Amino acid sequence: MVTGAGGAGRSTVAAATACAAAAQGHRTLLLSAEPARHLAALLGAAPDGAAAAAPVPPPDASAAGRPEPVAAVPGLWLLRIDSGAEFRSRAVTLQERGKTVLDLLGAVPLDEDELTELPGAETFALLRALHLAHGQDAGSADGTADRDGHGGRDGDDWDAGWDAGWDIVVADMPPSPQGINLLALPAQLRRYLRRLVPAERQTARALRPVLAQLAGAPMPAQWLYETATRWSQELAAVQRVMESPATVVRLVTEPGPLAAEALRTAGAGLRLHGLALESVVANRLLPAGSADPWLAALAGQQQTALAALREKCAAEAVPLCELPHLGRDPRGPEDLGALAAAARTAVAADRESGPGLHPPAGAESGPGTDVAYGWLEDRLAGDGRLVWHLPLPGADRDELELVRRGDELTVGVGPYRRVLPLPSALRRCRVSGAGLKGGVLGVRFAPDPELWPEQAGSRPAGRAD
């Protein structure tokens, strides 16, 4: 997953990453929502829009109404995500499923050619492309549940994906923070579906007329539950892709006055969502020592920002890759290959990140427990508290948000937010305080005397640090 600041060269880095992987013999798929003309130029089309000479033809829609990957260069396939076509296709399908309701309302269905893409449609088109790119591997073929305890897929409702055996999929993501929030979107949307269309409220078909008369209102139709279930299953498949250890994020930035600050915020957002930051790419570095005072001043500003990036990456043990400016816009596999070959690793991941960011031995954490993120510390024998430690390296206290609602805890860091289910041990407790120390947010819980009577004599709840 390649994301970063807008205008930093994300698409170029994604294409260079894909070309480098293909040159090493990997079957590689590049996903991008960039305009077709831009992608054609980047991957080697004739300049100035000579469409007939472009080696990257536009993807053809298959009978299933989805785009198909096309060969770009040896070992590399390209899928351009057409969010407009995806939106129109999905909207028409939704109208067909809701035809009974629309007829009752006297509504006139919209034709596909009069539909206009709504803002945000590109997000869902990208999620579907990621699902299709992983084919059968994206879901649980045996119907087993995911880490949230919800079931696997229903094969009849699923697109089978592309059976191409990709070794590497490179996704050209939207800019951050949108791109990082998109990575966490499947889990959030599944939560919304569970709340808005709870499966346990689905009643037997034979009882619906009776219940509708008693309630004085029509009961939800079966198609609503079936649609919600199908959407949840598709989102679960994409969520498994996002949470897989094989999925990593590459963050692109162009060194400038705010580069280190943007990296800090993005890094905290990634950790909040449990995503791995594989590396940071400092793009378009100007040559130092130029005789031109204007160019020398720009290069000097970049070097100052680059020093701050190196320090930040070294502190968090995140590799930093530096890419030079080619003096022109990269065009074709040769330029992309030259860019990848000129990459220099300035900070290597030769050590682990701070020891305080990892759970101590014996802490309740990870698979096999109900701790979705971080780890629990039992201090009941000491100060009568349970502490939930949430690693958020780079987070600043002023941008933190912490709200408990029922059996969930909402944690926000700047533009990023995650709703975490409370571990079972904490559901009988109330929040007594919180503090940020060493990149770890510690949320303190005190047993609720009404639910945990044996702790009624514990000391009063503390205040936030």
XYZ file of C-alpha atoms in Angstrom:
465
model
C 0.000 0.000 0.000
C 1.630 3.254 -1.137
C 0.281 6.470 0.355
C 1.623 9.802 1.565
C 1.153 13.518 1.242
C -0.719 14.834 -1.767
C 1.625 15.782 -4.609
C 4.585 13.902 -3.133
C 4.775 11.433 -6.034
C 2.814 8.478 -4.663
C 1.818 7.165 -8.093
C 5.396 7.398 -9.362
C 6.750 5.521 -6.328
C 3.988 2.903 -6.646
C 4.801 2.377 -10.345
C 8.551 2.214 -9.611
C 7.888 -0.317 -6.843
C 5.805 -2.455 -9.204
C 8.385 -2.258 -12.026
C 11.212 -3.195 -9.651
C 9.234 -6.205 -8.387
C 8.466 -7.319 -11.947
C 12.139 -6.947 -12.929
C 13.019 -9.318 -10.080
C 10.769 -11.989 -11.570
C 7.639 -11.473 -9.461
C 4.194 -11.555 -11.040
C 3.064 -8.090 -10.059
C -0.265 -6.277 -10.200
C -0.441 -2.475 -9.960
C -3.753 -0.975 -8.818
C -4.288 2.719 -9.450
C -7.146 5.188 -9.847
C -5.011 7.681 -11.763
C -6.400 8.832 -15.143
C -5.673 6.401 -17.970
C -3.596 8.978 -19.879
C -1.391 9.613 -16.827
C -0.802 5.896 -16.266
C -0.047 5.355 -19.946
C 2.543 8.144 -19.873
C 4.073 6.874 -16.634
C 4.418 3.323 -17.940
C 5.748 4.280 -21.343
C 3.083 5.618 -23.710
C 3.942 8.034 -26.473
C 3.856 11.633 -25.185
C 1.149 14.178 -25.953
C -1.650 11.630 -25.998
C -0.728 9.456 -28.982
C -3.244 6.887 -27.804
C -2.637 4.443 -30.623
C 0.994 4.064 -29.619
C 0.310 3.495 -25.931
C 1.449 0.042 -24.776
C -1.078 0.107 -21.930
C -4.598 -0.259 -23.381
C -7.635 0.688 -21.297
C -9.015 -2.243 -19.302
C -11.977 -4.016 -20.800
C -15.092 -4.652 -18.781
C -15.870 -8.331 -18.486
C -19.266 -9.901 -18.588
C -19.400 -9.597 -14.798
C -19.203 -5.806 -15.118
C -15.755 -5.458 -13.672
C -12.447 -4.290 -15.182
C -9.743 -6.806 -16.007
C -5.970 -6.388 -15.564
C -3.973 -5.743 -18.714
C -0.306 -6.424 -19.413
C 1.864 -3.319 -19.114
C 5.495 -4.491 -19.157
C 6.917 -8.025 -18.807
C 5.854 -9.412 -15.446
C 3.659 -6.414 -14.623
C -0.104 -6.079 -15.046
C -2.094 -2.910 -14.558
C -5.612 -2.449 -13.278
C -6.984 1.059 -13.539
C -9.812 1.542 -11.046
C -12.718 3.293 -12.767
C -14.774 4.473 -9.792
C -17.427 6.031 -12.035
C -18.198 2.773 -13.818
C -18.090 0.898 -10.511
C -20.567 3.333 -8.929
C -23.017 3.127 -11.824
C -22.899 -0.659 -11.900
C -23.453 -0.956 -8.144
C -26.257 1.618 -8.135
C -28.167 -0.226 -10.867
C -27.750 -3.518 -8.998
C -29.034 -1.943 -5.785
C -32.090 -0.588 -7.594
C -32.842 -4.047 -8.955
C -32.633 -5.601 -5.493
C -34.914 -2.925 -4.055
C -37.389 -2.982 -6.942
C -40.320 -4.033 -4.722
C -39.832 -1.121 -2.346
C -39.280 1.351 -5.186
C -42.486 0.160 -6.897
C -44.459 0.648 -3.681
C -43.142 4.212 -3.467
C -43.971 4.882 -7.106
C -40.318 5.658 -7.818
C -38.928 5.749 -11.349
C -35.584 3.888 -11.442
C -32.561 5.712 -12.774
C -30.859 4.418 -15.896
C -27.155 3.700 -15.759
C -26.274 6.404 -18.279
C -27.911 9.139 -16.157
C -26.117 8.249 -12.923
C -23.291 10.519 -11.794
C -20.562 9.309 -9.474
C -20.935 10.586 -5.919
C -18.005 11.777 -3.771
C -16.406 8.856 -1.958
C -17.219 6.301 -4.665
C -13.519 5.873 -5.448
C -12.965 4.524 -1.930
C -15.376 1.621 -2.393
C -14.087 0.929 -5.903
C -10.561 0.567 -4.516
C -11.740 -1.762 -1.740
C -13.478 -3.996 -4.275
C -10.383 -4.042 -6.485
C -8.261 -5.146 -3.515
C -10.737 -7.915 -2.811
C -10.733 -9.087 -6.426
C -6.934 -8.917 -6.633
C -6.669 -11.488 -3.862
C -9.246 -13.782 -5.454
C -10.121 -16.814 -3.355
C -7.410 -15.992 -0.813
C -9.236 -12.876 0.339
C -11.989 -14.800 2.005
C -12.277 -17.841 4.164
C -13.211 -20.603 1.781
C -14.300 -22.908 4.588
C -16.616 -20.288 6.049
C -14.642 -19.891 9.257
C -14.981 -16.739 11.305
C -12.557 -13.844 11.273
C -10.916 -12.264 14.309
C -14.130 -10.363 15.143
C -15.974 -13.646 15.446
C -18.128 -13.169 12.348
C -18.665 -15.749 9.709
C -16.904 -16.336 6.422
C -18.300 -15.902 2.974
C -21.201 -17.184 1.010
C -19.672 -18.372 -2.224
C -22.794 -17.814 -4.330
C -22.740 -14.056 -3.726
C -19.050 -13.478 -4.262
C -16.983 -12.456 -7.212
C -14.412 -15.176 -7.685
C -11.554 -12.726 -8.164
C -8.719 -13.078 -10.646
C -7.011 -16.435 -10.578
C -3.664 -15.034 -11.732
C -1.415 -16.014 -8.838
C 0.018 -12.562 -8.138
C 3.217 -12.563 -6.094
C 2.966 -8.867 -5.250
C 0.070 -6.418 -5.409
C 1.027 -2.726 -5.312
C -1.857 -0.373 -4.509
C -1.571 3.318 -5.361
C -3.631 4.662 -2.466
C -5.234 8.107 -1.980
C -3.187 10.692 -0.067
C -3.036 10.592 3.711
C -4.954 10.908 5.944
C -7.639 9.638 3.547
C -5.450 6.748 2.389
C -4.702 5.557 5.931
C -8.323 5.881 7.018
C -9.307 3.845 3.965
C -7.171 0.953 5.216
C -9.263 0.838 8.393
C -12.594 1.379 6.618
C -13.655 -2.292 6.174
C -13.675 -2.935 9.929
C -15.543 0.307 10.586
C -18.193 -0.357 7.938
C -18.783 -3.859 9.293
C -19.381 -2.356 12.715
C -21.946 0.044 11.239
C -23.748 -2.828 9.508
C -23.887 -4.862 12.725
C -25.437 -1.906 14.536
C -27.868 -0.779 11.843
C -28.949 -4.197 10.498
C -28.377 -6.662 13.374
C -28.604 -10.224 12.104
C -30.110 -11.452 15.380
C -33.204 -9.291 14.717
C -33.960 -11.219 11.552
C -37.269 -12.986 12.092
C -38.709 -16.029 10.413
C -40.546 -15.252 7.195
C -43.759 -16.892 8.467
C -43.907 -14.547 11.479
C -43.342 -11.299 9.631
C -46.973 -10.566 8.666
C -48.071 -11.124 12.290
C -45.259 -8.980 13.708
C -45.959 -6.256 11.138
C -49.620 -6.086 12.299
C -48.597 -5.981 15.960
C -45.988 -3.303 15.349
C -48.176 -1.312 12.982
C -45.269 -1.000 10.544
C -43.843 -3.215 7.799
C -40.998 -5.520 8.809
C -37.666 -5.249 6.949
C -37.619 -7.393 3.840
C -35.380 -10.458 3.575
C -33.360 -8.825 0.822
C -32.174 -6.179 3.287
C -30.633 -8.775 5.580
C -29.198 -10.710 2.653
C -27.622 -7.568 1.229
C -26.161 -6.560 4.609
C -24.762 -10.072 5.080
C -23.194 -10.075 1.631
C -21.635 -6.645 2.172
C -20.297 -7.708 5.552
C -18.714 -10.805 4.029
C -17.040 -8.819 1.260
C -15.760 -6.272 3.784
C -14.498 -9.110 5.999
C -12.440 -10.424 3.091
C -10.833 -7.014 2.504
C -10.302 -6.608 6.249
C -8.333 -9.870 6.297
C -6.150 -8.496 3.501
C -5.502 -5.270 5.440
C -4.693 -7.122 8.656
C -2.484 -9.748 7.032
C 1.199 -9.713 8.087
C 1.999 -9.687 4.360
C 0.333 -6.279 3.927
C 2.583 -3.284 4.596
C 2.388 0.452 4.029
C 4.971 2.560 2.218
C 4.723 6.260 3.070
C 5.898 8.810 0.471
C 6.918 12.347 1.350
C 8.783 15.198 -0.313
C 11.164 16.691 2.294
C 9.921 20.080 3.393
C 9.186 22.082 6.540
C 6.179 19.904 7.499
C 7.465 16.504 6.368
C 8.519 15.258 9.818
C 5.252 16.441 11.384
C 3.207 14.678 8.692
C 5.245 11.508 9.235
C 4.637 11.683 12.976
C 0.871 11.974 12.586
C 0.649 9.318 9.866
C 2.792 6.921 11.889
C 0.542 7.314 14.915
C -2.528 6.703 12.738
C -1.042 3.547 11.261
C -0.159 2.147 14.665
C -3.601 2.997 15.998
C -5.115 0.839 13.249
C -2.570 -1.937 13.767
C -0.939 -1.448 10.350
C 2.745 -1.980 9.589
C 4.831 0.914 8.238
C 7.309 -0.832 5.951
C 9.339 2.236 4.994
C 9.319 5.978 4.383
C 10.312 7.250 0.937
C 11.851 10.731 0.688
C 11.104 11.584 -2.931
C 12.467 14.124 -5.460
C 15.681 15.002 -3.657
C 17.601 17.777 -5.398
C 21.380 17.501 -5.832
C 23.419 19.312 -3.194
C 26.258 21.702 -3.990
C 24.702 23.418 -7.009
C 26.317 26.657 -8.234
C 22.856 28.080 -8.881
C 21.894 29.992 -5.688
C 18.162 29.397 -6.222
C 18.619 25.642 -6.650
C 21.149 25.536 -3.803
C 18.659 27.228 -1.460
C 15.945 24.684 -2.313
C 18.377 21.801 -1.870
C 19.497 23.228 1.474
C 15.905 23.433 2.678
C 15.381 19.827 1.625
C 18.526 18.698 3.462
C 17.338 20.393 6.660
C 13.987 18.623 6.428
C 15.740 15.379 5.486
C 17.862 15.506 8.640
C 14.679 15.722 10.728
C 13.210 12.776 8.801
C 16.328 10.696 9.370
C 16.225 11.436 13.084
C 12.535 10.538 13.292
C 12.918 7.301 11.317
C 15.999 6.274 13.305
C 14.146 6.836 16.596
C 11.299 4.558 15.482
C 13.476 2.055 13.561
C 11.601 2.725 10.310
C 13.671 2.377 7.105
C 14.121 5.613 5.173
C 14.647 5.387 1.424
C 15.879 8.432 -0.495
C 15.001 8.910 -4.157
C 16.747 11.534 -6.294
C 15.013 13.946 -8.616
C 15.656 12.780 -12.190
C 15.427 16.325 -13.515
C 12.294 15.373 -15.440
C 8.997 13.594 -14.950
C 9.639 9.822 -15.051
C 8.319 8.238 -18.233
C 8.444 4.566 -19.079
C 9.982 1.468 -17.491
C 13.530 2.748 -18.074
C 13.008 5.883 -15.966
C 11.145 3.927 -13.302
C 13.904 1.335 -13.234
C 16.539 4.046 -12.970
C 14.627 5.602 -10.102
C 14.457 2.290 -8.242
C 18.147 1.613 -8.928
C 19.149 5.029 -7.572
C 17.243 4.515 -4.314
C 19.477 4.809 -1.270
C 18.626 3.447 2.161
C 19.562 6.214 4.582
C 18.111 4.592 7.713
C 18.017 0.813 7.984
C 15.770 -1.180 10.307
C 18.718 -2.715 12.184
C 17.016 -2.649 15.569
C 13.587 -2.902 17.116
C 11.501 0.114 17.984
C 11.443 1.304 21.573
C 11.060 -1.497 24.114
C 8.160 0.318 25.759
C 6.081 -0.187 22.604
C 5.971 -3.963 23.064
C 4.030 -5.939 25.693
C 6.105 -7.278 28.584
C 6.398 -11.008 29.146
C 3.193 -12.502 30.469
C 0.968 -9.574 29.475
C -2.478 -10.379 28.104
C -2.197 -9.535 24.429
C -2.546 -10.784 20.876
C -4.109 -13.905 19.324
C -6.013 -16.159 21.670
C -7.185 -13.250 23.824
C -9.966 -10.699 23.466
C -7.496 -7.789 23.518
C -7.937 -6.233 20.073
C -4.910 -3.932 20.393
C -2.136 -3.325 22.916
C -1.950 -5.268 26.170
C -3.448 -5.401 29.662
C -1.569 -4.859 32.915
C -3.095 -6.255 36.108
C -2.429 -3.941 39.058
C -5.383 -5.025 41.182
C -3.113 -6.324 43.930
C -1.299 -2.967 44.017
C -3.369 0.137 43.408
C -6.561 -1.696 42.465
C -6.385 -0.845 38.764
C -6.304 -2.576 35.395
C -4.333 -0.674 32.760
C -4.895 -1.034 29.021
C -1.686 -0.014 27.213
C -2.185 1.246 23.631
C 1.048 1.882 21.630
C 0.760 5.210 19.782
C 4.332 6.288 18.907
C 4.423 9.872 17.729
C 1.068 10.797 19.236
C 0.755 14.155 20.972
C -1.363 14.578 24.085
C -3.190 17.613 22.692
C -4.513 15.654 19.714
C -5.702 12.599 21.655
C -9.374 11.743 22.028
C -10.686 9.088 24.406
C -14.375 8.208 24.812
C -15.978 5.156 26.377
C -19.394 4.166 25.083
C -20.849 0.965 26.485
C -18.462 -1.907 25.829
C -16.357 0.073 23.366
C -13.533 2.591 23.653
C -13.086 5.215 20.948
C -9.470 6.345 20.539
C -8.609 9.293 18.309
C -5.223 10.634 17.216
C -5.537 13.766 15.097
C -7.528 12.826 11.973
C -7.495 9.104 12.826
C -10.030 7.276 14.973
C -10.593 3.672 15.968
C -13.388 2.047 17.968
C -11.981 -0.787 20.068
C -14.101 -3.430 21.814
C -13.293 -3.570 25.501
C -11.627 -6.769 26.722
C -14.045 -8.763 28.870
C -12.141 -7.956 32.076
C -12.662 -4.222 31.523
C -16.405 -4.311 30.838
C -17.070 -4.476 34.580
C -14.859 -1.454 35.185
C -15.073 2.292 34.735
C -12.373 4.515 33.260
C -10.432 6.191 36.081
C -7.788 8.052 34.107
C -5.314 7.978 31.248
C -1.763 9.076 30.525
C 0.599 9.181 27.552
C 4.180 8.148 28.257
C 6.937 6.935 25.926
C 4.591 6.648 22.966
C 2.131 4.436 24.857
C -1.318 5.547 25.997
C -2.187 3.885 29.301
C -5.930 3.855 30.052
C -6.627 3.047 33.699
C -9.748 1.162 34.740
C -11.136 0.750 38.260
C -13.524 -2.116 39.070
C -17.141 -0.948 39.287
C -18.323 -1.732 42.847
C -21.802 -2.608 41.569
C -20.437 -5.185 39.127
C -17.301 -6.180 41.028
C -18.342 -6.097 44.741
C -15.104 -7.554 46.061
C -13.314 -4.393 44.872
C -15.681 -1.985 46.628
C -12.978 -0.913 49.065
C -10.448 0.039 46.422
C -9.222 3.599 46.386
C -11.157 6.292 44.474
C -10.639 6.781 40.759
C -7.755 8.972 39.708
C -7.709 11.788 37.235
C -6.113 11.982 33.790
C -2.408 12.736 33.825
